[in-house]
Short mmCIF file of C-alpha atoms and ligand atoms in Angstrom, two decimals:
data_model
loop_
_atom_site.label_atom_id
_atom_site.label_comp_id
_atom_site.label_asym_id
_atom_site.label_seq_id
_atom_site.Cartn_x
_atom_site.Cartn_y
_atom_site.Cartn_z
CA UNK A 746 120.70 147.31 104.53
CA UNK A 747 119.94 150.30 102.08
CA UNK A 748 120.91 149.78 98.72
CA UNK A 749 121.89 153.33 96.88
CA UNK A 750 122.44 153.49 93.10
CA UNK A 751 125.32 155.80 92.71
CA UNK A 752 126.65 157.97 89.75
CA UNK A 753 129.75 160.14 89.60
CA UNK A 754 129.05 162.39 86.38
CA UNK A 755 132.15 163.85 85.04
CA UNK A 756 132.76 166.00 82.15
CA UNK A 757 134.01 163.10 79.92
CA UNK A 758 133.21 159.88 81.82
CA UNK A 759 130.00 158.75 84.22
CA UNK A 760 131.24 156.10 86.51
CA UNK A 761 128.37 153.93 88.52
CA UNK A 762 127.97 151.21 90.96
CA UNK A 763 125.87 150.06 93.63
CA UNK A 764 126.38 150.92 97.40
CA UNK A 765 125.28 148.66 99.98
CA UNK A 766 124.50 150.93 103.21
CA UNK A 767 125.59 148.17 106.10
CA UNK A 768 124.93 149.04 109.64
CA UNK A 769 128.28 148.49 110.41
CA UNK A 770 129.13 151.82 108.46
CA UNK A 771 131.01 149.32 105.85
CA UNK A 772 130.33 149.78 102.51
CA UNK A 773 130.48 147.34 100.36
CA UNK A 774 130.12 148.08 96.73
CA UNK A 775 129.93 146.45 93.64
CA UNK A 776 132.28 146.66 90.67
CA UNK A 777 132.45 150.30 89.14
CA UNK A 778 131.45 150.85 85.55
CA UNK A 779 132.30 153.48 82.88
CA UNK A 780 130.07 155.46 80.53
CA UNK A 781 130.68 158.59 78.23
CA UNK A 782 129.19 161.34 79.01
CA UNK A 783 126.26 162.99 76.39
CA UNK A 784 127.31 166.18 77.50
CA UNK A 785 125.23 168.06 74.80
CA UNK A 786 122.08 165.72 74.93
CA UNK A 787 120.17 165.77 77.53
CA UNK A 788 117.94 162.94 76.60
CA UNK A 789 120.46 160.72 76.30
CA UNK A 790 122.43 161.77 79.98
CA UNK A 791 118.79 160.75 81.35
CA UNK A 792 118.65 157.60 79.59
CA UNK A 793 122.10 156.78 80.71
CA UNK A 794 121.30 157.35 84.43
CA UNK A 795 117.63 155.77 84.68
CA UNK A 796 118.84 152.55 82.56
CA UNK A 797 121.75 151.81 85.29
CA UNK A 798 119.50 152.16 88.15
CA UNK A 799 118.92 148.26 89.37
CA UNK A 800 115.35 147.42 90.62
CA UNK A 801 115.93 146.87 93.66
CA UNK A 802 118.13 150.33 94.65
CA UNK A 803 115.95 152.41 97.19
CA UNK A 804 117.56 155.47 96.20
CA UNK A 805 120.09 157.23 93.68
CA UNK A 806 122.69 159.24 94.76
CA UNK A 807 124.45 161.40 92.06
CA UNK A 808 127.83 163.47 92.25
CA UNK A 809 128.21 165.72 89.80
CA UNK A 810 131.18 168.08 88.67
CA UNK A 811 128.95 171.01 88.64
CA UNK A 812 127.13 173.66 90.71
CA UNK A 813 124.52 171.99 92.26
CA UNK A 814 121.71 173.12 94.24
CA UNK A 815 120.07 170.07 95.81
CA UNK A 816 116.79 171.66 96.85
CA UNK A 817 115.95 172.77 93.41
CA UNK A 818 117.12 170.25 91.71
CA UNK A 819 119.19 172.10 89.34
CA UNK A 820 123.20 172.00 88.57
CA UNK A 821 125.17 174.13 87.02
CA UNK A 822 127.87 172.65 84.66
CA UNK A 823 130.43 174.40 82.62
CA UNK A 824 131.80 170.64 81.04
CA UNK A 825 127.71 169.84 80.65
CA UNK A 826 125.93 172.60 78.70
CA UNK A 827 122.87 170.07 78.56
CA UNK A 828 122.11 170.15 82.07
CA UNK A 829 121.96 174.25 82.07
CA UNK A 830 118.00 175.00 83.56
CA UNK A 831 116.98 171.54 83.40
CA UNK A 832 114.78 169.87 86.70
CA UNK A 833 117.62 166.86 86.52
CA UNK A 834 116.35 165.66 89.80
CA UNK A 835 112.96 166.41 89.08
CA UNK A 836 113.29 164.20 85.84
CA UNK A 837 115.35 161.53 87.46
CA UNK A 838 112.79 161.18 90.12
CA UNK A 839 110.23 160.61 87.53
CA UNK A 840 111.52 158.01 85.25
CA UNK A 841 113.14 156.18 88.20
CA UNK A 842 109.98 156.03 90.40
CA UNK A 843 112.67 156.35 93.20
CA UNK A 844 114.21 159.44 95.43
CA UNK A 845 117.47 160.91 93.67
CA UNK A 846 119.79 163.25 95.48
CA UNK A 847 122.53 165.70 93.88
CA UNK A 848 125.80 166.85 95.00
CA UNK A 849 128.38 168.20 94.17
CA UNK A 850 131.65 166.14 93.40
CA UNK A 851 133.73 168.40 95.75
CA UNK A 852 131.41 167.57 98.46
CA UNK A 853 130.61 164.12 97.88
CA UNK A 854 134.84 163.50 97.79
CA UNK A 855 134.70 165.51 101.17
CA UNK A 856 132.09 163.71 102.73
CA UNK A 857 134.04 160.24 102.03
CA UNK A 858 137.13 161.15 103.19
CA UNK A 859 135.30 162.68 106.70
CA UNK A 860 133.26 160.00 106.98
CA UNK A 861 135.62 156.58 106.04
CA UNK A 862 138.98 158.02 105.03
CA UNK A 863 141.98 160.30 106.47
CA UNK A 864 139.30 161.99 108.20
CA UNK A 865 137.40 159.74 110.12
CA UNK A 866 138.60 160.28 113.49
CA UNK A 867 137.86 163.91 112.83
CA UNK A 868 135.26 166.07 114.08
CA UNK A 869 135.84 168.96 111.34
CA UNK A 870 137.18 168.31 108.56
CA UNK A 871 138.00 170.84 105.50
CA UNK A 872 138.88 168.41 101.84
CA UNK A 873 140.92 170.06 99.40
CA UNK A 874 140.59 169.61 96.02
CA UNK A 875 144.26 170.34 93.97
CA UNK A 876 142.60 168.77 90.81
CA UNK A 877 142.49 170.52 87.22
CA UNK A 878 141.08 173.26 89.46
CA UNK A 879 140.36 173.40 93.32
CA UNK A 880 137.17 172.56 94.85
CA UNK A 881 136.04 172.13 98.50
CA UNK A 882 133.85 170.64 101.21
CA UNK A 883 133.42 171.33 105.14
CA UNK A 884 132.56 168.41 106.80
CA UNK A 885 131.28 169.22 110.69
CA UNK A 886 130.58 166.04 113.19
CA UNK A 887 129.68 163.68 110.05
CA UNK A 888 127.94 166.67 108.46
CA UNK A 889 127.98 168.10 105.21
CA UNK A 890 127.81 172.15 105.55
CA UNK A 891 126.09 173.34 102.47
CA UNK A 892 125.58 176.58 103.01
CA UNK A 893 122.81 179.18 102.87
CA UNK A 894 123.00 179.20 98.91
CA UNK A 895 124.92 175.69 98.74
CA UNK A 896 127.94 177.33 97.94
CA UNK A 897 129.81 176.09 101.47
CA UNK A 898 133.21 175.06 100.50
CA UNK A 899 133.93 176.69 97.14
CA UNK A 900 137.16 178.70 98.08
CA UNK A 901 138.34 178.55 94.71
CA UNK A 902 136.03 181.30 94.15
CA UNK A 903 137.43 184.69 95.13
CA UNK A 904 139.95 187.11 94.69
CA UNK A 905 143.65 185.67 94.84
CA UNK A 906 146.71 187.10 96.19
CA UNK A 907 150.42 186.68 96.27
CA UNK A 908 152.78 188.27 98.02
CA UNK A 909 156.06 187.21 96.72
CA UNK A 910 155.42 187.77 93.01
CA UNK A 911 157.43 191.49 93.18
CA UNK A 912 153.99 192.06 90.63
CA UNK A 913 150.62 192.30 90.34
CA UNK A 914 149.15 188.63 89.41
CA UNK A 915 148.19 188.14 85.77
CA UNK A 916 143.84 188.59 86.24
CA UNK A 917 143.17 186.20 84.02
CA UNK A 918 139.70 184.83 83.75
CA UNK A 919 137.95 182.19 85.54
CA UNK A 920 134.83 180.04 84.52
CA UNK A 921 132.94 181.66 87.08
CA UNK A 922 132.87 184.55 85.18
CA UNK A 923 135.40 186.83 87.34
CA UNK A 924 139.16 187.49 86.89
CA UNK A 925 141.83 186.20 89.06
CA UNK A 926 140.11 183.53 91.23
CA UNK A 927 142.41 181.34 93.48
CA UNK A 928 140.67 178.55 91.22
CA UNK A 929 142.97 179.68 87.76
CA UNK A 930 146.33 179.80 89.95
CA UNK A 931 145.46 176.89 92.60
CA UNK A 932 145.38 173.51 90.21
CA UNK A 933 147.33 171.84 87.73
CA UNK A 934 146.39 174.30 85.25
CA UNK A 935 147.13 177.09 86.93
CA UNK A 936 150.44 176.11 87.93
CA UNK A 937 151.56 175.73 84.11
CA UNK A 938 150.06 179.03 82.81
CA UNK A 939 152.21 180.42 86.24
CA UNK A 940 155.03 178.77 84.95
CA UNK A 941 154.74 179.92 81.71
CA UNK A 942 154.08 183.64 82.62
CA UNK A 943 156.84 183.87 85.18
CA UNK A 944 159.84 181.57 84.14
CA UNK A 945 158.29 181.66 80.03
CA UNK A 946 158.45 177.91 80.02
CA UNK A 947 155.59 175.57 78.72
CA UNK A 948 155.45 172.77 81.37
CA UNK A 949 153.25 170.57 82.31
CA UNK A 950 152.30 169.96 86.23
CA UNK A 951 154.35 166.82 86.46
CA UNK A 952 157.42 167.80 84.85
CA UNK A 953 156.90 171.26 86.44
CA UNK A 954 157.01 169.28 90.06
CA UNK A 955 159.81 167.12 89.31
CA UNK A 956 161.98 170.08 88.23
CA UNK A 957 160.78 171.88 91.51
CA UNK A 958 162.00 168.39 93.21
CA UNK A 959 165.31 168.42 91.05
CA UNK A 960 166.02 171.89 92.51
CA UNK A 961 165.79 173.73 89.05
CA UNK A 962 165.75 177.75 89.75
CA UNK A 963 162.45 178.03 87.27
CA UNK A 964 160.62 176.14 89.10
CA UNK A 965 161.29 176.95 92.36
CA UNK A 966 160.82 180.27 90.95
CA UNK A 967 156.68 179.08 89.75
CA UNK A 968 156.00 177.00 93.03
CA UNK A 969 157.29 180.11 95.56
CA UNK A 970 154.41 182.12 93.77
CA UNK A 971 152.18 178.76 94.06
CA UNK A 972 152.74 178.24 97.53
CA UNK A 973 152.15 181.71 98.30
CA UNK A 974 148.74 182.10 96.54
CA UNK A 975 147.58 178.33 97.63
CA UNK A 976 148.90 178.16 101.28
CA UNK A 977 148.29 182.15 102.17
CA UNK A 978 144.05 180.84 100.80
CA UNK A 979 144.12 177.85 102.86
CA UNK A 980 145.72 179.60 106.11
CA UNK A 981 142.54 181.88 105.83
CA UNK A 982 140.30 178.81 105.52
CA UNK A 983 142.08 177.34 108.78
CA UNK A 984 141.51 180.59 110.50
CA UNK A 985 137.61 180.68 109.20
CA UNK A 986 136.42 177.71 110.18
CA UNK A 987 139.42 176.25 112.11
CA UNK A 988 139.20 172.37 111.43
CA UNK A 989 140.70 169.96 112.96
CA UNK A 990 142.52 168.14 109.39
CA UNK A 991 142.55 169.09 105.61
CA UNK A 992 142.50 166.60 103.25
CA UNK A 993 143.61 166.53 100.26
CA UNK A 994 142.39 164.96 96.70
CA UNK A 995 143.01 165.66 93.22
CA UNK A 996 146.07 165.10 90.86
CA UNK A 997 148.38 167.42 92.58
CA UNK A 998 147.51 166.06 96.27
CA UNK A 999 149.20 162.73 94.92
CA UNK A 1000 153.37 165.26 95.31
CA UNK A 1001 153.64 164.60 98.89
CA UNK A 1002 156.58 167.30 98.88
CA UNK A 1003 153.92 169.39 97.43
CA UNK A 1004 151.58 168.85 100.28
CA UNK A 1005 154.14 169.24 103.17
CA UNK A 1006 155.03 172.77 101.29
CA UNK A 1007 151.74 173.70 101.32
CA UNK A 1008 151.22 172.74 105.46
CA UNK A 1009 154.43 174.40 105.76
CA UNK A 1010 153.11 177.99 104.15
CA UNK A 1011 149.39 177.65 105.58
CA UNK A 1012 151.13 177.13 109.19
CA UNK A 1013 153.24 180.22 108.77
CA UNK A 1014 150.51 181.97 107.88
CA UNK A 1015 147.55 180.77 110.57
CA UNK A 1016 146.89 182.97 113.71
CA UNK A 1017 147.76 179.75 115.88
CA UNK A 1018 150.79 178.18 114.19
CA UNK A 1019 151.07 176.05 117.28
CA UNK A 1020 147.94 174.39 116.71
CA UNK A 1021 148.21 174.15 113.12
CA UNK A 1022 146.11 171.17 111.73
CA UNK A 1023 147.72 169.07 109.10
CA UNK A 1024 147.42 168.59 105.49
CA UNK A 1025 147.06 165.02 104.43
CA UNK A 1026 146.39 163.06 101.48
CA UNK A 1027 143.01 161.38 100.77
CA UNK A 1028 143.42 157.58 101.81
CA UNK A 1029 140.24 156.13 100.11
CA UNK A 1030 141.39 154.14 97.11
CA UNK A 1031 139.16 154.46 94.17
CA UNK A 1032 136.27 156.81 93.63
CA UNK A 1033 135.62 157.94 96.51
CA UNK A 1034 132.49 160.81 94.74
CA UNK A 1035 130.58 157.26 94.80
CA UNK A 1036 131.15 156.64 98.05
CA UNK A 1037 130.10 160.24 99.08
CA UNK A 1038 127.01 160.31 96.89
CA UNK A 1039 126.00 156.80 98.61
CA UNK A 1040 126.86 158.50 102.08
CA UNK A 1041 124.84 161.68 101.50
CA UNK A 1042 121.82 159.74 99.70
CA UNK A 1043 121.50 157.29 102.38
CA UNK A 1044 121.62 160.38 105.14
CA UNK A 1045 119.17 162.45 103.13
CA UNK A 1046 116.97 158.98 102.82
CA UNK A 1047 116.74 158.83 106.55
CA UNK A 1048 115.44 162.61 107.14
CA UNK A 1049 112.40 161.46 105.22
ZN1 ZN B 1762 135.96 181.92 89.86
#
């Protein structure tokens, strides 16, 4: 039985616990703890990680809201400025004595869910994140696909469009550093600031849902527009990669209306409607980024 040391390093919060790797597939894991994040000290975010790493873990696995590149080493983090060019793994590797392996939270979510949750009986297997933003992971036959430039996944990342809008879509920037990404529209922020713009009503997600539920004519109004930017995205997804489920995770993917709206749009919208796969919620309870780190270190551990 391997036992991984696993991290999930958010922009506020770091949670950690141990994973122990049965045979069985089973995962048994100890309690999980919770640590602020030194975002701007880098010295301290190292401290943090090496001093929960028990003696007797083989291995760290690390999730990480960030752009990671596991082969360098290096991640990319708009909430963590003190991670920007530093060897993390390299470091890790060195003041833990032991092997450390990044990924990205997306994936590490994705991996979970294909591997122990609503995907499991799955062969391919696209997870959704409808979080503050989106994010994304495509699992293949128990496999993470990372990609050429470990960028596999990030659909958030490229030009939106909407049909239904009677307008151009407001370009407004995203953190990636272009305007009018599917990631400013697609999450919880993005649906208030389309709220706002279209109905001029300062909402947030949850009451913006509920009115959508209560039949209110604003917010039907903001989800049409939502639905047609989100679903029209994920019907190109389905038709790229074609997988056999999508799950979702994230605050939004917890409105099962929501999720049925969006199946309903991506469907329409899919060359095969017919063989349209479904849109489900994640079924993992808790953090399932620890799971997914402890999944990926463990299958990275036995390359070696
Ligand atoms: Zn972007």
């Amino acid at each position: 039985m391997a036992v991984i040391s696993v991290f999930d390093i958010g922009g506020s919060k770091i949670a950690s616990s141990t994973v122990f790797m049965a045979a069985s597939g089973r995962l048994p894991s100890d309690g999980v703890s919770s640590i602020p994040t030194p975002v701007e000290d880098y010295a301290a975010l190292l401290r943090t990680i090496v001093g929960n790493v028990p003696s007797e873990a083989e291995a760290a696995g690390v999730s990480i809201a960030g752009l990671v590149n596991p082969k360098a080493g290096v991640v990319r983090a708009a909430n963590i400025p003190c991670l920007a060019g530093r060897p993390f793994r390299e470091d890790l590797e060195r003041e833990t004595g032991k092997p450390v392996f990044l990924i990205n939270d997306a994936n590490a979510f994705g991996l979970a869910e294909a591997s122990l949750g609503a995907g499991a009986d799955h062969s391919s297997v696209f997870a959704v994140i409808l979080g503050t933003g989106v994010g994304g992971a495509v699992v293949v036959d128990g496999h993470l696909l990372q990609g050429a430039g470990m960028l596999a996944g990030e659909w958030g990342h490229g030009p939106a469009s909407a049909m239904r809008t009677g307008r151009p879509l407001p370009r407004w920037r995203c953190g990636c550093g272009q305007t009018g990404c599917i990631d400013v529209y697609g999450g919880a922020r993005g649906l208030e600031r389309l709220h706002l713009e279209f109905t001029g009503r300062r909402s947030c997600s949850f009451e913006i849902l509920r009115d959508w539920e209560a039949g209110d004519a604003g917010a039907l109004e903001t989800l049409d527009i939502y639905l047609d930017i989100v679903g029209g995205a994920l019907a190109g997804i389905v038709n790229l990669i074609d997988p056999s489920i999508l799950v979702a995770g994230g605050g939004l993917a917890g409105n099962d209306k929501l999720l049925r709206a969006l199946e309903q749009e991506m469907r329409a919208r899919i060359l095969t409607p017919d063989q349209a796969p479904s849109l489900v919620a994640a079924s993992l309870p808790g953090n399932s980024a620890l799971l997914g780190a402890a999944l990926f270190a463990s299958g990275e551990l036995s390359k070696r």
